[in-house]
Coordinates of C-alpha atoms and ligand atoms in Angstrom, one line a residue:
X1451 CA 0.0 0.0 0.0
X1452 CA 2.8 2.4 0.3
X1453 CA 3.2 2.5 -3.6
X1454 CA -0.3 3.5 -3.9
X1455 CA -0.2 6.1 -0.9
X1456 CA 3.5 7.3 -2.7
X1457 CA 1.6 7.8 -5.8
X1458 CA -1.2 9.7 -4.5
X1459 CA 0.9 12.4 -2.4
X1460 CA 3.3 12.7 -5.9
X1461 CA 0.3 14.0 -7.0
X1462 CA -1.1 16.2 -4.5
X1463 CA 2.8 17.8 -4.1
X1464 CA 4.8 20.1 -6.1
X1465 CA 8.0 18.6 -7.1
X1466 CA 10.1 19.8 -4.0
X1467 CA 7.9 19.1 -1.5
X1468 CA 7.4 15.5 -2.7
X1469 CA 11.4 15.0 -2.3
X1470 CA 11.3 16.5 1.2
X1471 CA 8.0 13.4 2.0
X1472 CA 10.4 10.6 0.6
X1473 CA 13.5 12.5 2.7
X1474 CA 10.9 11.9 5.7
X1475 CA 9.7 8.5 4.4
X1476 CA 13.2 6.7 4.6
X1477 CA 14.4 9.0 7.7
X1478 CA 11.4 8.0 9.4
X1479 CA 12.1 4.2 8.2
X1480 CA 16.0 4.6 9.3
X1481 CA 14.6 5.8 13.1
X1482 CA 12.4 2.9 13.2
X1483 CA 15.0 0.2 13.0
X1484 CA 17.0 2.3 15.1
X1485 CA 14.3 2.4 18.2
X1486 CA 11.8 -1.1 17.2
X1487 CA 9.0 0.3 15.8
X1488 CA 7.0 -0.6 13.0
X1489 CA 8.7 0.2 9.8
X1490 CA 5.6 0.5 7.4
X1491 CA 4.0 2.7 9.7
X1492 CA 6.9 5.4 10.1
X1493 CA 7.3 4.8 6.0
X1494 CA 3.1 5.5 5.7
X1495 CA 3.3 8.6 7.9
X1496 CA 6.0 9.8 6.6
X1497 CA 4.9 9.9 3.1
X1498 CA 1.9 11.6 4.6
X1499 CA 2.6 14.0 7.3
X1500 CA 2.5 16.9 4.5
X1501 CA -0.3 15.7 2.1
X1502 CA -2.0 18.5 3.1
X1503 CA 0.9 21.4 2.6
X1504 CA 0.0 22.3 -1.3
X1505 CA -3.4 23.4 -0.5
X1506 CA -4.5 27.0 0.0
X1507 CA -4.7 28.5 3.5
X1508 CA -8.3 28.9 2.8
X1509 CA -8.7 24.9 1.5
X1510 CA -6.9 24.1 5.1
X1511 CA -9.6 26.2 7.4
X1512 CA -12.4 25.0 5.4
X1513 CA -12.0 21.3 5.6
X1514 CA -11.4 22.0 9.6
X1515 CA -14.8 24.3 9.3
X1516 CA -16.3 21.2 7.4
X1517 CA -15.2 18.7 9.6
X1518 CA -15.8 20.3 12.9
X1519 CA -11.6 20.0 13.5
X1520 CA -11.5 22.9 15.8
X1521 CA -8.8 26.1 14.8
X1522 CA -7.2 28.0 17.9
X1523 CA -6.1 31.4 17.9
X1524 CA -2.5 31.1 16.7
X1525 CA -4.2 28.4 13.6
X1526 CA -6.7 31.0 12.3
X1527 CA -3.8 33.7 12.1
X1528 CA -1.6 31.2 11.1
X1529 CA -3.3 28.9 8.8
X1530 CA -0.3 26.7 7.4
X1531 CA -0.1 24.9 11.1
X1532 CA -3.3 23.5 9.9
X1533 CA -1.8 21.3 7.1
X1534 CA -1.0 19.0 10.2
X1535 CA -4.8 18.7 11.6
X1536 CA -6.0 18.6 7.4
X1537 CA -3.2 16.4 7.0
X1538 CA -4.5 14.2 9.3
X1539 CA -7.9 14.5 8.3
X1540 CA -7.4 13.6 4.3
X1541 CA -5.3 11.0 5.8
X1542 CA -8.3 9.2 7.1
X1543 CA -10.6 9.9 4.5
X1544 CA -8.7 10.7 1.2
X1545 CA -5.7 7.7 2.0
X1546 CA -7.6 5.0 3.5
X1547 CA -5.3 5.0 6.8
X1548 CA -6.8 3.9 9.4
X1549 CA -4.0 3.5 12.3
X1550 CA -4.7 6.5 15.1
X1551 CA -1.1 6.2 15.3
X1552 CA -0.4 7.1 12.2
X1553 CA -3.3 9.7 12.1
X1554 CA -2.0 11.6 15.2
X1555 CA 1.7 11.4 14.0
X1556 CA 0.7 13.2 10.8
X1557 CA -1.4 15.5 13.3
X1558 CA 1.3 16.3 15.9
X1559 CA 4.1 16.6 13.2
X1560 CA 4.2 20.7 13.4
X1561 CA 4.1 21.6 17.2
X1562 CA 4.4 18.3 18.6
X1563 CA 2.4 17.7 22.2
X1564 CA 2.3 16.4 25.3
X1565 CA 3.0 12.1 25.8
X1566 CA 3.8 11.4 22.3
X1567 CA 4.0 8.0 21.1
X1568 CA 7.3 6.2 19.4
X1569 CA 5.9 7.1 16.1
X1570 CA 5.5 10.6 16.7
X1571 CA 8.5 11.3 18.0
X1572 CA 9.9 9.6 14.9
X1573 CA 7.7 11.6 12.7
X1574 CA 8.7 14.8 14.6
X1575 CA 12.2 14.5 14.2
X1576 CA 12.4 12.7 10.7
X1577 CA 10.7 15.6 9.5
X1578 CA 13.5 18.0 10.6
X1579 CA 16.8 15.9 10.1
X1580 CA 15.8 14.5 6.3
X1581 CA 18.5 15.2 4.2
X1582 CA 16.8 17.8 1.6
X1583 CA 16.8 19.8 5.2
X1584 CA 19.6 22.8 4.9
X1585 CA 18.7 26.1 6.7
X1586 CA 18.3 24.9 10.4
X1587 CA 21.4 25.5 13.4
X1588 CA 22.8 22.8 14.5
X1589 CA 21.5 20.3 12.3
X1590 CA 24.7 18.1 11.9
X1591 CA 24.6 17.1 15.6
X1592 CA 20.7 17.3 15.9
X1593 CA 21.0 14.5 12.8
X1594 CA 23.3 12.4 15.2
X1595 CA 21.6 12.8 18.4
X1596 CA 18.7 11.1 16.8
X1597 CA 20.2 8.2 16.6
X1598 CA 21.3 8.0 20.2
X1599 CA 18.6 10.0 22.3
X1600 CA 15.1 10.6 20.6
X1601 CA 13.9 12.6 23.5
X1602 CA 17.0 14.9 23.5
X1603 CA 16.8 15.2 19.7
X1604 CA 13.4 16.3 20.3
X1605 CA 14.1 18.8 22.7
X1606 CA 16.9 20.5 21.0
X1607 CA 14.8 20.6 17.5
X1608 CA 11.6 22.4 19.7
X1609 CA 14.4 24.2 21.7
X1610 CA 16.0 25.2 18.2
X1611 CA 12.4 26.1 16.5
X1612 CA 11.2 28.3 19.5
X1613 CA 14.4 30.3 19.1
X1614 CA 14.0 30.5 15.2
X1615 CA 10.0 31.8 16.4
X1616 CA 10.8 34.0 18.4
X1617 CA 13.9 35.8 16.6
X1618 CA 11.6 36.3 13.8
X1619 CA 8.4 37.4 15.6
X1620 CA 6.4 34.3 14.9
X1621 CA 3.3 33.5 17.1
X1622 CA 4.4 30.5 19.2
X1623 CA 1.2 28.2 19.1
X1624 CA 1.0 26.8 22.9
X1625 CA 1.1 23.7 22.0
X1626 CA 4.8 24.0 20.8
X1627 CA 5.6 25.3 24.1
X1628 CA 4.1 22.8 25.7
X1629 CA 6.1 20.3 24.3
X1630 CA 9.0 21.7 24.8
X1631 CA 7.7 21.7 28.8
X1632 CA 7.1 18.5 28.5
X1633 CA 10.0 16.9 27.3
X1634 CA 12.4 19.2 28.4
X1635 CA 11.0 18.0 32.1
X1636 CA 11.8 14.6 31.4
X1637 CA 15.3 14.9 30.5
Ligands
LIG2877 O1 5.8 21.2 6.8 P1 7.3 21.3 7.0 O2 7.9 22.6 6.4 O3 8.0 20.1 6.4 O4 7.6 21.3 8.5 P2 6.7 21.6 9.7 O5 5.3 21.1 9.5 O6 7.4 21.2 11.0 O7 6.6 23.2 9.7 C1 7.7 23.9 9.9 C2 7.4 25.3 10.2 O8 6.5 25.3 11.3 C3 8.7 26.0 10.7 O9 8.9 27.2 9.9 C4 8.4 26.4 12.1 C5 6.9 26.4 12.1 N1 6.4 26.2 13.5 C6 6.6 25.1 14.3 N2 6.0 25.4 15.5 C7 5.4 26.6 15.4 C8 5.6 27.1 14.1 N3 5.2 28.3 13.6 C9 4.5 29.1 14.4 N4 4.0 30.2 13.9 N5 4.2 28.7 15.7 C10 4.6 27.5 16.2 O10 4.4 27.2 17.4
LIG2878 FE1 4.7 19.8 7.9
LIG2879 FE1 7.4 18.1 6.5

């Protein structure tokens, strides 16, 4: 099934994003052998995570309107956090995938959130370390840390993205934050 699914994103993708979903489909599959998790799942969540990034801002808010997803604050102002939630969404409905796993590792992808699961985590950080990545700091030890520590990778990538935020003036949606709380409290 992940031909199929590969097919379908190729489609819904511009050409660069779709090399940045296979960078996150085999980094995702690389982080699964590494910590014993299921490999077609990381591979399937990878390819999806983004599947909803090439739609408008205002394609994003209405399938949440549609769908009763609910938008926060920071979401309506910033409407390309939603690709995660929509992502999530056509995931379900568009992709056939059924795993909530899988479903709330495409949906926690952006900001992360409190307890995540294995696949998550792998999502989460797959999606920053794949090699197309270029422009973040201190990505050459952040690529090796994931390989030792997933929870320190983790907190050095929302450590690293809160710093980018708030440098640049971005709203910080809470849930980012809250991540960061979380996981920087368990180190
Ligand atoms: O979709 P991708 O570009 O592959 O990656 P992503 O879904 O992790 O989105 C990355 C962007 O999201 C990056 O520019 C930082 C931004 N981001 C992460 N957390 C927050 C955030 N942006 C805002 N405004 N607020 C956040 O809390
Ligand atoms: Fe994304
Ligand atoms: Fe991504």
């Amino acid at each position: 099934y992940l031909r199929k699914i590969r097919k379908a994103v190729q489609k819904a993708q511009d050409a660069k994003r779709f090399e940045h979903t296979l960078g996150v489909e085999y980094t995702a599959a690389a982080l699964a052998m590494r910590y014993g998790s299921d490999i077609d799942s990381a591979r399937a969540a990878g390819l999806l995570h983004d599947c909803a990034k090439c739609l408008s801002d205002e394609k994003r808010l209405s399938i949440c309107r549609k769908n009763h997803i609910p938008v926060t604050e920071v979401e309506r102002k910033n409407p390309f956090l939603l690709h995660a939630k929509a992502g999530a969404y056509l995931a379900r409905e568009k992709y056939g995938i059924k795993d909530p796993d899988i479903l709330n590792a495409i949906r926690s992808h952006t900001t992360g959130r409190k307890n995540m699961s294995l696949l998550e985590k792998i999502i989460f950080v797959a999606d920053y370390i794949e090699p197309g990545r270029k422009h973040a700091p201190n990505l050459t030890d952040i690529r090796k840390l994931a390989f030792l520590d997933i929870n320190r990778a983790l907190v050095e990538i929302l450590k690293d993205t809160l710093r980018y935020l708030e440098a640049s003036g971005g709203d910080i949606d809470p849930m980012t934050e809250e991540t960061w709380r979380c996981y920087s409290a368990l180190l």
